[in-house]
XYZ file of C-alpha atoms in Angstrom:
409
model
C -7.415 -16.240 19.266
C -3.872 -14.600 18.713
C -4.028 -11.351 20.207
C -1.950 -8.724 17.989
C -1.307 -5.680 20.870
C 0.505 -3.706 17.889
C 0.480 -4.111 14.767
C 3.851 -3.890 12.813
C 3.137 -1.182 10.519
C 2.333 1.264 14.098
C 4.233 4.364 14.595
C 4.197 4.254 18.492
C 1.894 7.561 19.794
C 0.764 7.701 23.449
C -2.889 8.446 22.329
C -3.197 5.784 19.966
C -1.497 3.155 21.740
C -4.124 4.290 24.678
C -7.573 3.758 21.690
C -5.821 0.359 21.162
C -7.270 -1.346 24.045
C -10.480 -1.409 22.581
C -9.020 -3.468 19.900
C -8.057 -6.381 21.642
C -10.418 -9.443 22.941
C -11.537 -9.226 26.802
C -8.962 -9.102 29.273
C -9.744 -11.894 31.267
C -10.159 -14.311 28.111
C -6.367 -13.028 27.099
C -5.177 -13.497 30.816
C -6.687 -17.217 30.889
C -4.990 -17.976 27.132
C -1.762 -16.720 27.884
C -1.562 -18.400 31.550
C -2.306 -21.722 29.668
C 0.801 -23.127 27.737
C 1.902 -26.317 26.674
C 5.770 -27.346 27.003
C 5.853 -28.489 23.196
C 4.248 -26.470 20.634
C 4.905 -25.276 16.957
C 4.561 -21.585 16.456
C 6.391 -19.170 18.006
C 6.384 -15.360 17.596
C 3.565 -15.762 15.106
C 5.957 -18.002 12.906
C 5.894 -22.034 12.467
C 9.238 -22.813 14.486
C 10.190 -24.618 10.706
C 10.390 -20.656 9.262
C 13.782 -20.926 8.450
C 13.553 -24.099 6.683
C 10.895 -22.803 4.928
C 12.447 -19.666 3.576
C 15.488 -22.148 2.235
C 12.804 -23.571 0.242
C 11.715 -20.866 -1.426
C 13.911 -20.468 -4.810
C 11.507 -17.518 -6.541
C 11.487 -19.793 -10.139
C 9.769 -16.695 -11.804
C 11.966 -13.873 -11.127
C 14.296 -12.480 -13.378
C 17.229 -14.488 -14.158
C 15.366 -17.403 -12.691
C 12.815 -17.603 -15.330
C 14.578 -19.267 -18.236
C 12.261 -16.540 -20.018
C 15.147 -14.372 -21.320
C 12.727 -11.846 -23.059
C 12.491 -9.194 -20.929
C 8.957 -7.925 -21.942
C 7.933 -11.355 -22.538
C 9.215 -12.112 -18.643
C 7.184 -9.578 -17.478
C 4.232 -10.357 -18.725
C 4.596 -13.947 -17.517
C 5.321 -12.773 -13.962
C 2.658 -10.246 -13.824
C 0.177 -12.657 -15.070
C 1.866 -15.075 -12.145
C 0.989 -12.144 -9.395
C -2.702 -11.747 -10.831
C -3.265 -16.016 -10.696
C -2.297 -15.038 -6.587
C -4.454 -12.388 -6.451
C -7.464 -14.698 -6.809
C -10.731 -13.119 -8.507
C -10.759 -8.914 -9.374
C -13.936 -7.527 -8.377
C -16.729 -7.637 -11.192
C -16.900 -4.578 -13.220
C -19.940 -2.114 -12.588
C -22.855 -3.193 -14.379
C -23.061 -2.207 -17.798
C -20.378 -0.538 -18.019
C -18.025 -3.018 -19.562
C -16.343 -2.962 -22.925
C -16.462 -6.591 -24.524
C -13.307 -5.622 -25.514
C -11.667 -4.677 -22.605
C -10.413 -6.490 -19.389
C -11.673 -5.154 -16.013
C -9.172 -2.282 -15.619
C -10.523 -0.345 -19.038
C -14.082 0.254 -18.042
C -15.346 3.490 -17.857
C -15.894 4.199 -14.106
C -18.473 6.663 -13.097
C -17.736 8.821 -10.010
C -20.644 10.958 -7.953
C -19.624 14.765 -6.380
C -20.389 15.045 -2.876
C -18.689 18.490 -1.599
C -16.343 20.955 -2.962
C -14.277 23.493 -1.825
C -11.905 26.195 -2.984
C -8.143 25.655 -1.550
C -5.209 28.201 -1.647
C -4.712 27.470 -5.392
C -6.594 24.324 -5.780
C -10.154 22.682 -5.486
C -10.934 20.254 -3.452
C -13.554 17.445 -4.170
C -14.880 14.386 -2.342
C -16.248 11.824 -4.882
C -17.377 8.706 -5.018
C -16.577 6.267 -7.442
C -18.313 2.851 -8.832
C -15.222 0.364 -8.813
C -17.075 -2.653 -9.097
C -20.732 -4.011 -8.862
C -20.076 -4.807 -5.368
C -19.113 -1.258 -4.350
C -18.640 2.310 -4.498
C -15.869 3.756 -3.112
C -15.050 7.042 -1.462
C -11.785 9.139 -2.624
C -10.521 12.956 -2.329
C -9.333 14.707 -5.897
C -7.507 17.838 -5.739
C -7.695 19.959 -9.035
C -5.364 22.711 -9.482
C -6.285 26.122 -10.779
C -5.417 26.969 -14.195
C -5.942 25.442 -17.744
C -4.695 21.607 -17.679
C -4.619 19.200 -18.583
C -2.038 18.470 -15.672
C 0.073 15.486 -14.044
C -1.682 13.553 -11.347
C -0.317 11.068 -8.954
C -2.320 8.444 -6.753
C -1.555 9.009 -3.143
C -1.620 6.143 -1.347
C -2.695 5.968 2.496
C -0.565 3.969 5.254
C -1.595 1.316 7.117
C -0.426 2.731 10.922
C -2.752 0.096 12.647
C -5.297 3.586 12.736
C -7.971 2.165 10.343
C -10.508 5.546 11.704
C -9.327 7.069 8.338
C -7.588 6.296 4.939
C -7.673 9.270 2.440
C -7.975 11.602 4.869
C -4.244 10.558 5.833
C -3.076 11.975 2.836
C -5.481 14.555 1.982
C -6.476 17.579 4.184
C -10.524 16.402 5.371
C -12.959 18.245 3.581
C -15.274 20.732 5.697
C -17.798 18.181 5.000
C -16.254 15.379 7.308
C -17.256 15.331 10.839
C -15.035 17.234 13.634
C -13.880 14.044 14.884
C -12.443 12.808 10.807
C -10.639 16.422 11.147
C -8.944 16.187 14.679
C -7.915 12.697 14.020
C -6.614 13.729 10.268
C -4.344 16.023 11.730
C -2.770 14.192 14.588
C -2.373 11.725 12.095
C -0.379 14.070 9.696
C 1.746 15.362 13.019
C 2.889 11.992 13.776
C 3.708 10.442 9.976
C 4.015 13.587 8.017
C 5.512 16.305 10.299
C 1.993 17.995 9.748
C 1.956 18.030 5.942
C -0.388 16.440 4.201
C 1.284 15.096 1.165
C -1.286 15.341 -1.048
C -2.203 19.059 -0.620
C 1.726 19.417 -1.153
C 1.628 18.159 -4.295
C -1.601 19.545 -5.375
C -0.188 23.283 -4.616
C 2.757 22.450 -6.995
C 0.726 21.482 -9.712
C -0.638 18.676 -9.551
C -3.860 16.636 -9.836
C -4.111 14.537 -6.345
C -6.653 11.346 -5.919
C -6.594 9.146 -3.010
C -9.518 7.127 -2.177
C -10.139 4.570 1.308
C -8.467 1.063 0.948
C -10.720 -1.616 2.081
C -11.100 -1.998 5.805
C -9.961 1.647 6.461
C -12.016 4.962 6.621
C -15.473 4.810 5.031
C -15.171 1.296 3.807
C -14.158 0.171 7.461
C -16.651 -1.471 9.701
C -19.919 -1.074 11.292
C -18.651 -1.723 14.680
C -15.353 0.925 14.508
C -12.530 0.221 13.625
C -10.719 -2.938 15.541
C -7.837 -4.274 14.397
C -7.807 -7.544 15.871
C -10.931 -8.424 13.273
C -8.750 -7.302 10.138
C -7.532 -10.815 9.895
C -10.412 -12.820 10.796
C -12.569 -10.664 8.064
C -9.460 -11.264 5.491
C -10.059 -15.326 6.282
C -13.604 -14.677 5.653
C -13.145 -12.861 2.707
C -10.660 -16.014 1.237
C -13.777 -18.417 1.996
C -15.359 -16.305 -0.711
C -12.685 -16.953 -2.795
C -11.081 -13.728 -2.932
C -8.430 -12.101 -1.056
C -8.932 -8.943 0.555
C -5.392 -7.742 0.093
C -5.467 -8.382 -3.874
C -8.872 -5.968 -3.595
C -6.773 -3.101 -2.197
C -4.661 -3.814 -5.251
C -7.133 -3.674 -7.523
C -9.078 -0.706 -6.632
C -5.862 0.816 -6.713
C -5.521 -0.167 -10.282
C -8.790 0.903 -10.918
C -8.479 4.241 -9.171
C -5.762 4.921 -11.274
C -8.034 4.172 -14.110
C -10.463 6.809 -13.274
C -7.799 9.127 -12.647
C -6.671 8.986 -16.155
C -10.104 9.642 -17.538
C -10.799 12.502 -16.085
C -10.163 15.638 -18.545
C -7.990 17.749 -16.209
C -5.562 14.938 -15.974
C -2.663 14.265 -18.827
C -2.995 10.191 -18.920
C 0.666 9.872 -19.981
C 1.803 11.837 -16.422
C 0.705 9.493 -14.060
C 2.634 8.712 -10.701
C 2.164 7.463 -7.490
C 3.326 7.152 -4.020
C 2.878 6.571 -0.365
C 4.422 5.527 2.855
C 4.591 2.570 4.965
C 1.749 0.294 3.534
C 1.358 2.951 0.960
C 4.500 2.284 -0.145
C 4.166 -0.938 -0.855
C 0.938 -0.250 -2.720
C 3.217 2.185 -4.480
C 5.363 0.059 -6.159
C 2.875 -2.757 -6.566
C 0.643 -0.118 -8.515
C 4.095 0.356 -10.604
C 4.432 -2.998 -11.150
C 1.215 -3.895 -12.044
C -0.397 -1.016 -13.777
C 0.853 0.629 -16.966
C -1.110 3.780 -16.675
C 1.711 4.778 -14.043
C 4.904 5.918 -14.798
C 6.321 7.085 -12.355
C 6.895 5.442 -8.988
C 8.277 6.703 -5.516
C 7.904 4.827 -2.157
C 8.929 5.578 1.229
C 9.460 2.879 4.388
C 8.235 -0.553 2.694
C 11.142 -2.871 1.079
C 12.749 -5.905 2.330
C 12.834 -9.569 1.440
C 11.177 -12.102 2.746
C 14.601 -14.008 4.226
C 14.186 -10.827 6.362
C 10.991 -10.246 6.753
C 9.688 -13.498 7.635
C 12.464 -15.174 9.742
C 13.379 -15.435 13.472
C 16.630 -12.421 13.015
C 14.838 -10.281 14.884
C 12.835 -9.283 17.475
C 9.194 -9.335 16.265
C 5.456 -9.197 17.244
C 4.224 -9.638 13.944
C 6.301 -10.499 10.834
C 3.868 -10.354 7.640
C -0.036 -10.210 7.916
C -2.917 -10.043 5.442
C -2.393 -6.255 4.157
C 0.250 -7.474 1.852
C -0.950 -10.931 1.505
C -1.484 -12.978 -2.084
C -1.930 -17.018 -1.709
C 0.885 -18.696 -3.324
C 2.654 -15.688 -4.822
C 6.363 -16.531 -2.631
C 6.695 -19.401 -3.905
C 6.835 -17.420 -7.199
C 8.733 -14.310 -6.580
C 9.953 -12.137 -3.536
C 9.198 -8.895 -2.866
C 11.939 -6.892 -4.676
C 11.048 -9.336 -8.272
C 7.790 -8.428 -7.986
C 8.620 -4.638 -7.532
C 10.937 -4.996 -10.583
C 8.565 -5.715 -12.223
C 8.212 -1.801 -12.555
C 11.416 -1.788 -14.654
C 11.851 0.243 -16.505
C 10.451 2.855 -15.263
C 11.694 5.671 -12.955
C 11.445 4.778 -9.609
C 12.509 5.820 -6.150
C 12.427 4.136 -3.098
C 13.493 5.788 0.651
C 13.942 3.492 3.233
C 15.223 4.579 6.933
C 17.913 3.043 8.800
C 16.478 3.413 12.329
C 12.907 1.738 11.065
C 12.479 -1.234 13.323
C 10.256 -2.797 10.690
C 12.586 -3.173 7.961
C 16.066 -3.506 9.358
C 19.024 -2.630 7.181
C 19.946 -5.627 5.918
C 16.972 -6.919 4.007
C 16.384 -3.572 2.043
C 19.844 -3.696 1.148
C 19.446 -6.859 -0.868
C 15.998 -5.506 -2.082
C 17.834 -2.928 -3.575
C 20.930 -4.695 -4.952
C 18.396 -7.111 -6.434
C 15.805 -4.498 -8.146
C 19.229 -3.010 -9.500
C 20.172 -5.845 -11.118
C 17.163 -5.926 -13.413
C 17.401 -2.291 -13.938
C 20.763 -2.589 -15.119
C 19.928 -5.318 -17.078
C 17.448 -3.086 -19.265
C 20.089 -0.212 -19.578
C 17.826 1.536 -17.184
C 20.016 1.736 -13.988
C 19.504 5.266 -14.108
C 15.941 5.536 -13.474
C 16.142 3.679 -10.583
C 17.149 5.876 -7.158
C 17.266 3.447 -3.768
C 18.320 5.230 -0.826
C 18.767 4.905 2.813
C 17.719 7.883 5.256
C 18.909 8.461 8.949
C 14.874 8.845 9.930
C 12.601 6.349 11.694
C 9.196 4.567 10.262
C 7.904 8.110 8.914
C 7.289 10.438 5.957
C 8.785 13.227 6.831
C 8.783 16.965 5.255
C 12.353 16.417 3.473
C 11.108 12.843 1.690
C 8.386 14.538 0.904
C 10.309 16.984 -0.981
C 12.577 14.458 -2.234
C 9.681 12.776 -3.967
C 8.207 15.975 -5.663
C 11.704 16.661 -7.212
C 11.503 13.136 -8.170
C 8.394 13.840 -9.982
C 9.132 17.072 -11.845
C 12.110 15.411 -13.130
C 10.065 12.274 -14.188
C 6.541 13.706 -14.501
């Protein structure tokens, strides 16, 4: 067994890095692994030693200006169809809840209140919401006070190798959580957020907040705690079923989105989201892929996969299941699939000193998402910059995206 001793997405934090030990297989198994190696071999790095003549091969036929579709809207539809063939099978709707009509992202989901509490100019709720007939899942909703209805945005929780908690990244934990959920929350929102949690920010400007647990993290996680050396091995699992465990986080964030516009306090044509790190990506995914948003901002996840998946630099792990769909590079890269928000306003923040997505391959991300923004008139709405900041969230992007969304929202 490959034995992952960070994962990519990790912001390095002494006490973190010290809980990761219980993630990884025995010691003495590792030792014996590691002391046996073979002079020839094929994988290096957690790459095939062929990468680079495998990324040659990849010429992204269904991205714009590839596709000899030269209807935009009729492109888009194509390539977002394309992305949902690689996501593999949604999750079945709740039971009898479905509209004949409607395809699975337009039933009416049914939520549950578990606590509530009054906030310096907002309520706080935890919920739980029937996304499928498999599940429930849990989420946080922040309500302003006053008469709505109001703008909402999904917040979307990192990945951080930290799977102990999901929505309680984003949202302050309610006092129903245990002690443990609270400490953690905050020494989470120290080392991401510069101790703000982003969705109470936007909540006390107005706002209507949702974030809800990803699959794998928080109170979806597993029975055993929280290892991160079995996220992959349950995401194999999960593809014997015929799914794909990455495409669910997509779709319950589709769905979440869903709920979020049916609830009365929220104005369903002010919609945004955002997030950082993994949350970024399922930021702009969630653009891409859901109409009910309009409004997009991302911080810390671009590149391309020339970039991303190649032996340029100095890597532990390139790629990995959380952003995984069978099939879907051979089909588009990640910057065609984002533009596939386009166009919409969007921002994206990327920092030069993040070790995870160097320089050069968010600077083609961008020049490429550009491209089809320009080619819609729409160059405008689309803001790509590059901070002086690390892997992080801090208080000024933070800031940079609420501006973002009062402009757009």
């Amino acid at each position: 067994m490959t034995v992952l001793l960070l994962f990519s997405y990790l912001v390095p934090r002494t006490s973190y890095l010290e809980s990761f030990t219980s993630y990884l297989v025995p010691r003495t198994s590792y030792l014996e692994v590691n002391a046996q190696k073979r002079t020839k071999f094929e994988f290096k790095r957690n790459l095939p030693v062929y990468a680079d003549s495998l990324i040659k091969d990849l010429t992204f036929p269904m991205a714009w200006g590839n596709s000899p579709i030269k209807d935009f809207d009729a492109w888009r539809q194509a390539a977002r169809q394309k992305v949902f063939d690689c996501m593999l099978m949604p999750p079945p709707a709740p039971p009898k809840e479905q509209n004949a009509a409607a395809n699975f992202s337009l039933f009416t989901l049914h939520s549950s209140l578990l606590f509530e509490e009054q906030r310096d100019g907002y309520t706080a709720r935890k919920i739980e919401i029937r996304l499928s007939r498999y599940y429930t899942v849990p989420a946080y909703v922040l309500i302003p006070d006053g008469k709505g209805p109001f703008p909402a945005v999904n917040v979307l929780h990192d990945h951080g190798a930290h799977l102990f908690i999901g929505k309680e990244k984003m949202i302050r934990p309610l006092a129903c959580e245990d002690s443990t959920v609270i400490k953690d929350a905050d020494e989470w929102a120290a080392q991401l957020y510069e101790g703000q949690f982003f969705g109470d920010y936007l909540a006390r400007h107005g706002y209507v907040v949702f974030s809800a647990d990803a699959p794998m993290w928080g109170e979806r996680g597993q029975e055993e705690g929280p290892r991160r050396d079995r996220y992959d091995m349950i995401a194999g699992n999960m593809m014997m079923y015929g799914i794909d465990l990455s495409a669910y986080m997509t779709y319950d964030d589709i769905s979440g989105t869903e709920f979020l516009a049916q609830m009365p306090e929220v104005d369903p044509k002010r919609i945004g989201c955002t997030g950082c790190s993994m949350g970024a990506y399922r930021a702009w995914m969630l653009s891409a892929l859901s109409d009910r948003i309009k409004v997009g901002a991302a911080i810390c996840w671009l590149t391309t996969t020339d970039d991303q998946m190649s032996f340029k630099y100095k890597r532990t792990e390139n790629g990995g299941f959380a952003n995984c769909f069978p099939g879907l590079r051979r089909w588009l890269d990640y910057p065609h699939v984002a533009s596939l928000a386009c166009p919409k306003p969007m921002l994206f923040i990327n920092g030069s000193q993040d070790k995870l997505f160097p320089v050069p391959g968010v600077e083609k991300a961008f020049a490429i998402m550009h491209d089809v923004w320009r080619s819609q008139g729409a160059d405008d709405k689309l803001e790509t910059e590059l901070w002086d900041i690390p892997h992080s969230c801090p208080l000024k992007a933070q800031e940079r995206v609420l501006q973002f969304f009062k402009k757009h929202l």
